[in-house]
XYZ file of C-alpha atoms in Angstrom:
718
model
C -24.224 -5.357 23.928
C -21.849 -8.328 24.082
C -19.493 -9.033 21.505
C -17.258 -12.190 20.460
C -13.901 -10.858 21.299
C -10.992 -11.815 19.046
C -7.222 -11.313 19.375
C -5.244 -9.034 16.558
C -3.821 -11.679 14.622
C -7.147 -13.560 14.064
C -8.831 -9.990 13.192
C -6.049 -9.029 10.517
C -6.599 -12.684 9.008
C -10.437 -11.895 8.421
C -9.574 -8.541 7.002
C -7.829 -6.949 3.750
C -5.629 -4.117 4.949
C -4.689 -1.468 2.334
C -1.999 1.408 3.085
C -0.046 3.214 0.208
C 2.512 5.330 2.240
C 4.928 4.385 4.998
C 3.473 5.258 8.507
C 5.817 5.910 12.037
C 5.091 3.584 15.305
C 6.500 2.908 18.228
C 8.719 -0.371 19.728
C 8.413 -1.484 23.170
C 11.297 0.837 24.285
C 9.114 3.877 22.725
C 11.645 4.489 19.934
C 9.932 5.583 16.796
C 10.671 3.953 13.387
C 8.536 2.484 10.231
C 5.993 -0.305 10.164
C 7.630 -2.876 7.619
C 7.463 -1.977 4.005
C 8.748 -3.212 0.311
C 8.697 -0.541 -1.974
C 9.472 -2.843 -4.515
C 6.825 -4.296 -6.707
C 6.496 -8.299 -7.543
C 9.492 -8.658 -5.326
C 9.476 -12.386 -5.986
C 8.474 -12.541 -9.778
C 11.224 -10.612 -11.847
C 9.060 -12.079 -14.960
C 6.657 -9.632 -14.047
C 5.722 -6.419 -16.373
C 7.024 -4.599 -12.857
C 10.293 -5.508 -14.001
C 12.287 -3.715 -17.198
C 14.378 -6.424 -18.729
C 16.786 -4.796 -20.761
C 18.724 -7.381 -23.015
C 17.835 -9.677 -20.186
C 16.162 -13.211 -20.215
C 14.532 -14.384 -17.046
C 13.300 -17.911 -16.509
C 10.797 -18.032 -13.872
C 10.804 -20.497 -11.196
C 14.173 -22.034 -12.238
C 15.502 -23.048 -9.041
C 14.715 -23.753 -5.204
C 14.541 -20.337 -3.374
C 15.816 -19.720 0.043
C 12.247 -20.623 1.534
C 12.516 -23.985 0.054
C 9.718 -23.077 -2.525
C 10.385 -23.707 -6.545
C 10.201 -19.807 -6.897
C 13.678 -18.594 -7.699
C 14.430 -17.014 -11.473
C 17.192 -17.545 -13.631
C 18.606 -14.532 -15.361
C 21.116 -13.953 -18.159
C 22.258 -11.139 -20.312
C 22.240 -11.038 -23.847
C 24.331 -7.908 -24.420
C 27.304 -6.043 -22.334
C 25.013 -3.117 -21.565
C 22.312 -5.250 -20.050
C 19.902 -4.831 -16.931
C 16.977 -6.055 -15.026
C 15.530 -2.844 -13.142
C 12.351 -1.073 -11.464
C 11.928 2.499 -10.854
C 11.117 3.183 -7.215
C 9.841 6.665 -5.600
C 12.075 7.826 -2.775
C 12.464 10.714 -0.467
C 15.736 13.020 -1.191
C 18.177 12.972 1.467
C 16.405 10.259 3.434
C 18.471 6.543 3.982
C 17.463 3.578 2.735
C 18.335 -0.135 2.557
C 17.830 -2.100 -0.541
C 18.692 -6.011 -1.110
C 18.223 -9.102 -3.132
C 19.059 -12.507 -2.795
C 21.409 -13.997 -5.389
C 23.153 -17.554 -5.978
C 26.054 -18.212 -8.219
C 25.703 -20.267 -11.530
C 28.495 -19.324 -13.691
C 28.840 -15.837 -13.221
C 31.420 -14.640 -10.227
C 30.282 -10.846 -9.897
C 26.743 -9.174 -9.016
C 25.968 -5.438 -9.289
C 23.204 -3.527 -7.398
C 22.719 -0.136 -8.360
C 20.447 2.401 -6.841
C 20.666 4.752 -9.610
C 23.905 6.623 -11.123
C 26.606 7.012 -8.798
C 25.258 4.334 -6.002
C 26.975 0.704 -6.741
C 28.245 -2.124 -4.925
C 29.396 -5.206 -6.479
C 29.178 -8.536 -4.770
C 31.452 -11.951 -5.139
C 29.147 -14.606 -5.480
C 31.747 -17.305 -5.098
C 33.835 -16.435 -1.903
C 30.749 -14.272 -0.587
C 32.333 -10.807 -0.135
C 31.522 -7.198 -0.727
C 33.564 -5.734 -3.533
C 33.670 -2.053 -4.536
C 31.490 0.357 -3.000
C 30.227 3.918 -4.432
C 28.067 5.962 -2.635
C 26.729 3.164 -0.592
C 27.721 0.644 2.089
C 27.003 -3.141 0.918
C 26.331 -6.351 3.213
C 26.456 -9.634 2.302
C 24.567 -12.652 4.304
C 25.531 -16.504 3.620
C 22.432 -18.608 3.717
C 21.806 -21.866 3.259
C 22.178 -23.932 -0.375
C 24.867 -21.117 -1.369
C 22.315 -18.341 -1.333
C 23.402 -14.861 -0.110
C 21.292 -12.036 1.118
C 22.882 -8.699 -0.528
C 22.173 -5.258 0.688
C 22.736 -1.780 -0.013
C 22.777 0.875 2.481
C 22.611 4.495 0.844
C 21.027 7.812 0.796
C 18.666 8.850 -1.815
C 20.123 11.538 -3.770
C 16.330 12.523 -5.186
C 13.195 11.231 -5.556
C 13.233 9.091 -8.593
C 15.568 6.285 -8.621
C 16.070 2.839 -10.453
C 16.707 -0.196 -8.285
C 18.971 -2.278 -10.691
C 20.734 -5.737 -10.889
C 23.240 -7.021 -13.284
C 25.722 -9.886 -13.880
C 29.145 -7.483 -13.935
C 32.403 -8.841 -15.674
C 34.533 -7.978 -12.644
C 34.603 -5.975 -9.465
C 33.847 -2.440 -10.337
C 32.978 -2.868 -13.491
C 30.132 -1.568 -15.478
C 30.454 -4.037 -18.393
C 27.689 -6.551 -17.979
C 28.576 -10.264 -18.900
C 26.846 -11.890 -21.806
C 25.419 -15.485 -22.108
C 26.020 -16.122 -18.198
C 23.644 -16.820 -15.256
C 22.754 -16.407 -11.712
C 19.812 -17.210 -9.576
C 17.618 -14.621 -8.060
C 14.907 -14.213 -5.765
C 13.071 -11.712 -3.304
C 14.011 -7.799 -4.165
C 13.447 -5.429 -1.198
C 13.689 -1.841 -0.697
C 12.580 0.170 2.586
C 13.162 3.407 3.975
C 15.490 3.286 6.807
C 14.906 6.810 8.359
C 14.375 7.460 12.242
C 15.078 4.018 14.096
C 14.777 2.420 10.935
C 11.728 -0.164 9.593
C 10.841 -2.256 12.436
C 11.142 -6.164 12.031
C 8.770 -7.906 9.967
C 6.435 -9.950 11.891
C 7.316 -13.864 11.968
C 4.196 -14.992 10.773
C 4.630 -12.499 7.593
C 8.508 -13.423 6.915
C 9.702 -15.195 4.093
C 12.761 -16.415 6.228
C 12.724 -16.732 10.110
C 16.053 -15.634 10.245
C 15.859 -12.670 8.060
C 13.486 -10.200 10.076
C 13.899 -7.168 7.626
C 12.648 -8.734 4.607
C 9.244 -8.452 3.666
C 7.922 -10.192 0.677
C 6.037 -8.608 -1.881
C 4.174 -11.525 -3.601
C 0.699 -12.327 -4.746
C -0.700 -16.088 -3.516
C -2.949 -17.573 -5.925
C -6.349 -18.316 -4.339
C -8.779 -19.087 -7.563
C -8.601 -21.176 -10.453
C -7.959 -20.293 -13.780
C -10.588 -18.527 -15.699
C -9.489 -18.625 -19.311
C -11.191 -21.571 -21.297
C -8.583 -22.698 -23.929
C -5.263 -21.263 -23.181
C -3.117 -23.887 -24.292
C -4.730 -24.184 -28.002
C -4.300 -27.915 -28.368
C -6.366 -28.492 -30.942
C -8.420 -25.521 -31.776
C -9.328 -21.366 -31.437
C -12.300 -22.238 -29.550
C -13.273 -19.470 -26.667
C -11.177 -16.597 -28.813
C -12.663 -13.898 -30.480
C -11.055 -12.105 -33.442
C -10.473 -8.572 -32.978
C -10.200 -5.883 -35.353
C -9.419 -7.833 -38.889
C -7.037 -10.695 -36.977
C -6.992 -13.891 -38.389
C -7.085 -16.792 -35.860
C -5.230 -20.201 -36.086
C -3.591 -22.803 -34.214
C -0.077 -23.842 -34.952
C 2.189 -26.106 -32.757
C -0.293 -25.980 -30.084
C 0.051 -22.117 -30.057
C -2.774 -19.602 -30.946
C -1.746 -17.860 -34.424
C -2.781 -14.094 -34.525
C -2.286 -12.654 -37.962
C -2.627 -9.293 -39.073
C -5.383 -8.831 -41.750
C -5.946 -6.567 -44.834
C -5.890 -3.546 -42.793
C -2.760 -4.607 -41.059
C -4.132 -4.848 -37.810
C -5.404 -7.696 -35.858
C -5.722 -9.421 -32.469
C -7.578 -11.749 -30.184
C -9.486 -11.565 -26.971
C -11.518 -13.515 -24.472
C -13.957 -12.171 -21.813
C -13.264 -13.442 -18.277
C -15.587 -13.264 -15.621
C -13.936 -11.432 -12.569
C -15.257 -9.729 -9.448
C -14.803 -6.153 -9.043
C -12.322 -5.132 -6.557
C -10.466 -8.288 -6.421
C -7.064 -8.864 -7.796
C -5.588 -11.365 -10.358
C -2.719 -12.730 -12.205
C -2.037 -12.970 -16.051
C 0.406 -15.308 -17.320
C 1.266 -15.939 -21.053
C 3.807 -17.212 -23.629
C 4.479 -14.728 -26.560
C 5.996 -16.134 -29.542
C 7.263 -13.866 -31.705
C 6.593 -14.875 -35.727
C 6.951 -12.458 -38.296
C 5.629 -9.705 -36.053
C 8.606 -7.431 -34.630
C 7.193 -7.356 -30.991
C 3.818 -8.678 -29.091
C 1.316 -7.281 -26.979
C -0.840 -8.187 -24.164
C -3.469 -6.085 -22.878
C -6.187 -6.604 -19.721
C -9.072 -3.723 -19.956
C -12.557 -3.301 -19.906
C -13.007 -3.408 -23.303
C -11.129 -5.307 -26.372
C -7.855 -3.624 -27.046
C -7.730 -1.710 -24.028
C -4.956 -1.931 -21.741
C -6.990 0.133 -18.940
C -6.160 -2.695 -16.209
C -2.797 -3.771 -17.364
C -0.316 -3.848 -20.457
C 2.741 -5.819 -21.229
C 4.250 -3.887 -24.511
C 7.054 -5.060 -26.760
C 7.048 -8.653 -25.805
C 9.442 -10.665 -27.486
C 9.857 -14.438 -27.829
C 9.325 -14.548 -23.933
C 6.501 -15.172 -21.723
C 5.152 -12.722 -19.116
C 3.151 -11.910 -15.964
C 0.443 -9.033 -15.358
C -1.402 -8.306 -12.418
C -4.528 -6.184 -12.453
C -7.446 -5.363 -10.113
C -10.893 -5.682 -11.838
C -13.418 -2.832 -12.045
C -15.763 -4.819 -14.069
C -17.431 -8.088 -13.734
C -16.019 -8.670 -17.278
C -12.432 -8.234 -18.128
C -10.969 -8.505 -21.537
C -7.842 -10.338 -22.545
C -6.667 -9.199 -25.720
C -3.251 -10.521 -27.674
C -1.873 -8.570 -30.444
C 0.812 -8.488 -32.793
C 2.558 -5.676 -34.025
C 0.123 -3.164 -35.915
C 2.096 -2.204 -39.191
C 1.340 -4.340 -42.136
C -0.847 -6.873 -43.124
C 0.189 -10.637 -42.604
C 2.365 -10.186 -39.693
C 2.042 -12.935 -37.049
C 2.830 -13.712 -33.786
C 1.916 -17.006 -31.544
C 0.456 -16.904 -28.115
C 0.275 -19.935 -25.722
C -0.689 -20.778 -22.047
C -2.709 -18.158 -20.869
C -3.642 -18.192 -17.610
C -6.035 -15.733 -15.361
C -6.008 -16.537 -11.499
C -7.485 -14.783 -8.690
C -4.686 -13.959 -6.123
C -4.886 -12.482 -2.696
C -3.145 -9.074 -3.480
C -1.965 -7.068 -6.343
C 1.725 -7.003 -5.672
C 1.905 -4.403 -8.317
C 1.900 -1.531 -5.604
C 4.471 -1.219 -2.801
C 3.453 -3.310 0.329
C 2.990 -1.579 3.627
C 1.912 -3.748 6.715
C -0.280 -2.627 9.726
C 1.141 -1.096 12.716
C -0.121 -4.071 14.688
C 2.800 -4.236 17.257
C 2.588 -0.693 17.894
C 2.836 0.633 21.478
C 1.586 3.709 23.213
C 2.662 5.191 26.483
C -0.495 4.677 29.061
C -0.110 5.185 33.004
C 3.532 4.972 32.943
C 4.075 1.760 30.920
C 4.033 0.935 27.313
C 1.237 -0.831 26.314
C 0.931 -3.054 22.455
C -2.087 -2.497 20.426
C -2.483 -2.008 16.930
C -2.241 1.570 15.789
C -4.640 2.627 12.542
C -5.692 5.868 10.782
C -8.475 6.096 8.584
C -7.717 9.579 7.787
C -4.879 10.833 5.523
C -2.590 13.588 6.860
C 0.122 15.714 5.287
C 2.929 17.643 7.464
C 2.833 21.104 5.873
C 6.259 21.783 7.510
C 8.897 21.274 5.042
C 11.348 20.475 7.617
C 9.955 18.430 10.751
C 13.189 17.665 12.495
C 16.041 20.398 11.454
C 14.779 22.857 14.344
C 17.891 24.750 14.688
C 16.651 28.114 13.433
C 17.843 27.642 9.734
C 15.523 27.684 7.000
C 12.911 27.455 6.724
C 13.089 27.968 10.869
C 14.330 30.971 11.829
C 15.447 31.740 15.580
C 15.410 34.611 18.011
C 17.855 35.310 21.375
C 18.658 31.430 20.652
C 22.375 30.033 20.868
C 23.732 28.470 17.825
C 21.179 25.445 17.612
C 21.977 21.785 16.499
C 20.916 18.139 16.617
C 22.671 17.332 19.780
C 20.351 15.240 22.055
C 18.786 12.187 21.900
C 15.412 12.205 20.583
C 12.175 10.008 20.819
C 13.854 7.790 17.967
C 16.847 6.722 19.857
C 19.082 8.817 18.075
C 21.020 12.333 18.083
C 18.010 14.077 16.498
C 16.585 16.616 19.101
C 17.545 20.063 19.327
C 18.681 21.893 23.063
C 16.498 25.163 22.351
C 18.975 27.198 24.476
C 19.212 30.879 25.076
C 21.860 33.072 23.482
C 24.129 33.251 26.826
C 24.193 37.125 26.566
C 22.931 39.122 29.743
C 19.442 40.313 30.493
C 16.119 38.599 29.545
C 14.464 37.610 26.446
C 12.273 35.842 24.518
C 13.819 32.418 23.376
C 12.134 31.083 20.463
C 12.333 29.480 17.265
C 9.746 29.849 14.192
C 8.407 29.072 10.812
C 7.013 32.055 9.267
C 4.531 32.449 6.481
C 2.774 29.281 6.297
C 0.044 28.594 3.499
C -3.359 27.932 5.231
C -6.723 27.623 3.856
C -9.614 29.493 4.950
C -12.283 28.144 7.725
C -9.838 25.098 8.113
C -9.164 23.673 11.471
C -5.147 22.903 11.813
C -3.399 21.217 14.429
C 0.426 22.333 15.562
C 2.369 19.889 17.368
C 5.947 19.757 18.938
C 7.797 16.851 21.088
C 9.198 18.441 23.841
C 11.158 17.503 27.021
C 12.443 19.480 30.241
C 15.744 20.344 30.635
C 17.496 23.301 32.341
C 13.909 24.365 32.451
C 10.363 22.584 32.503
C 7.995 25.057 30.341
C 7.209 25.459 26.985
C 4.690 27.617 25.063
C 3.430 27.066 21.344
C 2.385 30.367 19.800
C 0.826 31.430 16.693
C 1.126 34.703 15.332
C -0.262 36.962 12.352
C -3.421 35.041 11.694
C -6.661 36.762 11.725
C -8.050 34.077 13.855
C -6.818 33.285 16.217
C -5.602 36.382 17.660
C -1.942 36.358 18.688
C -1.143 34.091 21.789
C 0.746 31.400 23.407
C -0.414 28.346 25.036
C 1.753 27.065 27.934
C 2.763 23.053 28.770
C 4.171 21.594 31.785
C 7.081 19.289 30.815
C 7.677 18.165 34.450
C 3.878 16.810 34.877
C 2.806 16.586 31.422
C -0.075 19.311 31.991
C -1.793 22.368 30.113
C -1.098 25.587 31.439
C -2.348 28.919 30.319
C -4.489 28.483 27.230
C -4.621 31.593 24.489
C -8.094 32.574 23.190
C -8.878 30.480 20.172
C -6.479 27.383 21.281
C -7.671 24.070 22.067
C -4.549 22.665 24.069
C -3.703 19.124 24.337
C -0.437 17.030 25.852
C 0.285 13.273 25.487
C 3.292 11.365 27.720
C 5.287 9.795 25.065
C 7.817 8.199 27.662
C 11.370 8.899 28.432
C 10.503 12.097 29.517
C 9.237 13.616 26.078
C 5.655 14.971 25.851
C 3.886 15.705 22.681
C 2.338 19.502 22.916
C -0.238 20.369 20.521
C -2.385 23.341 19.825
C -5.676 23.247 17.512
C -7.039 26.374 15.999
C -9.508 27.209 13.077
C -8.747 30.072 10.499
C -11.304 32.302 9.654
C -12.551 33.504 6.158
C -9.640 35.737 5.346
C -6.885 33.846 6.722
C -4.153 32.585 4.232
C -0.846 32.621 6.271
C 0.812 32.557 9.466
C 3.467 31.890 11.854
C 4.049 29.050 14.293
C 6.646 29.538 17.072
C 8.073 27.203 20.163
C 9.303 29.505 22.764
C 11.170 28.653 26.072
C 9.193 29.368 29.142
C 10.616 30.258 32.917
C 6.745 29.466 34.092
C 3.150 28.932 33.177
C 2.374 32.175 31.613
C 5.867 33.527 31.379
C 7.782 33.354 28.260
C 10.690 35.735 29.330
C 13.553 33.944 30.594
C 17.153 34.683 31.299
C 19.364 34.846 28.796
C 23.042 33.343 30.531
C 22.866 29.886 29.193
C 20.520 28.413 31.924
C 17.456 28.892 30.130
C 17.000 25.621 27.473
C 14.446 22.765 26.829
C 14.673 19.703 24.130
C 12.449 19.797 21.036
C 11.669 16.991 18.020
C 9.117 16.403 15.505
C 7.531 19.585 14.557
C 4.210 19.135 12.607
C 1.476 21.194 11.249
C -1.605 19.499 9.367
C -5.088 20.024 8.532
C -7.061 18.449 11.382
C -8.703 18.481 15.048
C -6.199 16.235 16.317
C -2.299 15.474 16.106
C -1.929 12.435 14.159
C 1.284 10.119 14.124
C 4.513 11.399 13.314
C 5.130 12.475 9.435
C 8.905 12.865 9.049
C 9.403 15.461 6.359
C 12.816 16.552 4.812
C 12.752 19.591 2.381
C 8.928 19.113 1.272
C 5.745 18.629 2.678
C 4.362 14.851 3.240
C 1.318 12.980 3.085
C 0.475 9.597 5.159
C -2.659 8.053 3.247
C -5.529 6.289 4.876
C -5.157 3.069 6.157
C -8.257 0.646 5.554
C -9.622 -2.704 7.210
C -12.079 -4.439 4.458
C -13.850 -7.151 6.391
C -13.745 -10.608 4.423
C -17.268 -11.340 3.773
C -16.683 -15.106 4.851
C -14.773 -14.148 8.110
C -17.199 -11.629 9.787
C -17.356 -12.237 13.256
C -20.981 -10.943 14.437
C -21.915 -10.282 18.088
C -23.495 -13.338 19.731
C -26.575 -11.792 20.267
C -29.624 -11.848 17.918
C -28.633 -9.057 15.395
C -31.310 -9.519 12.475
C -34.338 -7.501 14.158
C -35.893 -5.901 10.967
C -38.974 -7.004 9.332
C -38.583 -8.316 5.899
C -38.580 -5.877 2.962
C -38.497 -7.930 0.367
C -41.923 -9.078 -1.240
C -42.344 -12.434 -3.026
C -38.570 -12.991 -2.589
C -39.404 -16.791 -2.935
C -40.937 -16.167 -6.093
C -44.351 -18.037 -5.490
C -45.785 -16.362 -8.135
C -44.734 -13.895 -11.032
C -45.398 -10.838 -9.287
C -43.846 -7.941 -7.496
C -40.463 -7.902 -9.945
C -39.636 -6.209 -12.860
C -37.997 -8.912 -14.728
C -34.673 -8.388 -16.828
C -33.975 -9.307 -20.178
C -34.234 -13.172 -20.703
C -35.357 -13.521 -17.106
C -38.220 -16.039 -16.004
C -40.163 -16.466 -12.532
C -41.210 -20.010 -12.722
C -41.506 -22.976 -10.096
C -40.152 -20.953 -7.273
C -37.351 -19.266 -8.899
C -35.874 -16.222 -11.058
C -33.815 -18.062 -13.879
C -32.161 -16.877 -16.734
C -31.909 -19.539 -19.330
C -29.362 -18.708 -21.388
C -28.319 -16.984 -24.765
C -26.674 -13.231 -24.411
C -27.983 -9.797 -23.381
C -29.318 -10.359 -19.929
C -30.421 -7.286 -17.982
C -31.086 -7.000 -14.351
C -34.299 -7.740 -12.602
C -35.406 -5.704 -9.441
C -38.025 -4.650 -6.700
C -38.340 -1.329 -5.090
C -37.404 -1.537 -1.086
C -37.542 1.256 1.430
C -34.149 1.219 3.836
C -33.042 3.751 6.172
C -29.964 6.059 4.565
C -26.821 4.968 7.034
C -28.287 1.771 8.254
C -26.874 -1.772 8.001
C -29.030 -4.730 6.348
C -28.380 -8.479 5.665
C -29.169 -9.256 2.088
C -29.063 -13.208 1.415
C -29.904 -15.272 -1.661
C -29.436 -18.510 -3.172
C -27.907 -19.427 -6.245
C -28.574 -22.824 -8.381
C -27.677 -24.684 -11.584
C -25.329 -22.143 -12.195
C -23.608 -22.916 -15.825
C -22.368 -19.515 -17.397
C -21.662 -16.429 -15.834
C -22.218 -14.593 -12.395
C -24.860 -12.810 -10.276
C -25.309 -10.967 -7.352
C -28.056 -9.241 -5.107
C -27.452 -5.485 -3.889
C -29.261 -2.666 -2.573
C -29.346 0.663 -5.062
C -26.320 2.680 -4.671
C -23.938 -0.023 -2.900
C -20.920 -2.025 -4.425
C -21.392 -5.563 -5.956
C -19.971 -8.950 -4.800
C -20.427 -11.188 -7.697
C -21.428 -15.087 -7.073
C -20.572 -17.266 -9.925
C -21.173 -20.677 -8.190
C -24.080 -22.599 -6.647
C -24.502 -21.793 -2.656
C -26.367 -19.578 -0.190
C -24.922 -16.149 0.486
C -25.296 -13.414 2.867
C -23.871 -9.953 2.261
C -23.780 -6.702 4.244
C -24.535 -3.546 3.315
C -25.049 0.076 4.278
C -27.635 1.740 2.839
C -27.835 4.813 0.716
C -31.527 5.588 1.087
C -34.797 4.676 -0.266
C -34.053 2.835 -3.754
C -34.344 -0.916 -5.465
C -33.439 -4.353 -4.812
C -31.200 -5.549 -7.644
C -30.516 -8.595 -9.072
C -27.505 -8.044 -11.250
C -26.538 -10.559 -13.666
C -23.674 -10.977 -16.391
C -24.814 -10.579 -19.831
C -24.319 -14.933 -20.001
C -25.380 -15.828 -16.702
C -27.211 -19.137 -16.611
C -28.974 -20.080 -13.385
C -31.413 -19.362 -11.084
C -31.859 -17.352 -7.700
C -34.038 -17.810 -4.721
C -34.923 -16.981 -1.150
C -33.834 -13.101 -1.469
C -34.376 -11.445 1.999
C -33.242 -7.914 3.013
C -33.248 -7.142 6.691
C -32.039 -4.316 8.918
C -29.285 -5.482 11.647
C -29.204 -4.221 14.598
C -26.625 -3.762 16.703
C -24.579 -2.580 13.656
C -20.958 -3.293 15.014
C -18.203 -5.448 15.145
C -16.225 -5.680 18.283
C -12.492 -6.809 18.503
C -9.877 -7.009 21.082
C -6.765 -5.624 21.124
C -3.504 -6.726 23.096
């Protein structure tokens, strides 16, 4: 077949990428580090609900940010124990770098804390780093008197708070009340291995700052809220519980009714899987607090919630799980007559939900192929867990043990470019023996494939053996690897062996085996070898190899390195979702199936089971208004796993949304006139559905379903 070929950058522009954990990659020199990440949520929106504001007021979009946009926020405190903070999950004992952009207004000292005991103070007038406690600070002067402040520290445990405050002075834990500073662009990333690699230039906020990755949402759609400014009426809003609605000073006043409960809601039409941004002003009247919820029913915060909002506005991000989402505004539930005022309500589609850490794809990853580092994009669609709790401490200390080995330590340069590899050396005694380190009693599941891998490099000797012991299956046995020629030697029964050249003299050696129905645990070993099938070496200080990065994972192949530091660790799957308006199909004829829909042009009132409020007339299937619409459908025959092109035309749409889909597939709602083609993988014989929202008004025509062949999309890599 012939394919339209497209470079990586265009491919990424045409897809939505998703990952929820860090992942390792190689740079052009083969050094191992991390793909760009930002663990801070809503990094450029401190008014978002992702930030906890304790006695701190945030004025959004109050100044020009370092990137030249009006997106910098102003902060001030209302007490001497105030702060702005966000909780971040880290890995204990691992190095991190955190930072934020700040600009002086009228308070000299600025403090960043990465939880208790890790604090750095910064002078926003002189551009100097002040007191450093448990961390190292850095400050970079940018244009227009902005500074980029950074803190390098080691996480003492897994649950940390990234916190910023306006301090009374250098080293002071007392906050200054009533003064101001501008802030923008918070960032926190894992800095283990060789660190986080540079953010690609087209993803940077500032070209000169390659380590800052924005985690923000860009608005891509119109405001979906009707009458969110309440200039003259409460139109479009419905009372919730016993709430009473009125307009006061061009704001919606929501008053609790006789039950002491009240609220207002509006249903907005959303698309499943899409992300949205909700903004609002909440003005407390007699209510001690106000609440804003987004959910799939009135009064629910199942998608997003902003609680205890008092005399401030806010921002919520949510991902729709239904074609209808409820925006609910509530005063405090306590007594009747309490009221709160709300204004400037908007809901807009955005390109991503920043209420989660951001991880970029490994698009500039390098692999060592035929003696050269070749650039491409690395993606793994399967989650993996490194079951070794210590991937790098291969020195014979717990949980690893050693036999006939010298005192071991990380004393050699590893694949990450650091002094992180261990020289596995004999004890220096006399005679001969087996020099090894081993991990005992690792738990396994029955009848499951596992892969055990270690990075190895020749030193005084150039052979290594990976051994399994105390499993029922496979039986005890060693598989040998040639560390000069990168070849597999003698292979134990039950082992499938692989070796890959990792460059710089390093090879990744791995064995795969499958446990049996009685296996629950076993031991994994690394042994220095004299030659193929010979693991007995001289114990005179002349028998050594280098080792690094052990990994044990469920799966039939070794996956990319997953660092561990005292606990197992999971790398989640990466996904690429093709944007339907960016699909690049093969440049050959690809629709080869026959038409599966009968009367898709609605020339007669036949072949379709019409839903409530649906009519077939004049060559269209139409819904004419009211509420309570239900879906229309007909039976079609498809092949499970095959791909189909589903096309249809919408016209005269004045309310709601509609979509056409195969049974068992997800929807892709449309709410505007136009002709659409959507591609589905069939789950098997079923129905062709015309799904409509309960308030849809419009017509559907020209419905077609045909199989696609070839079922492929080709893109090129660098």
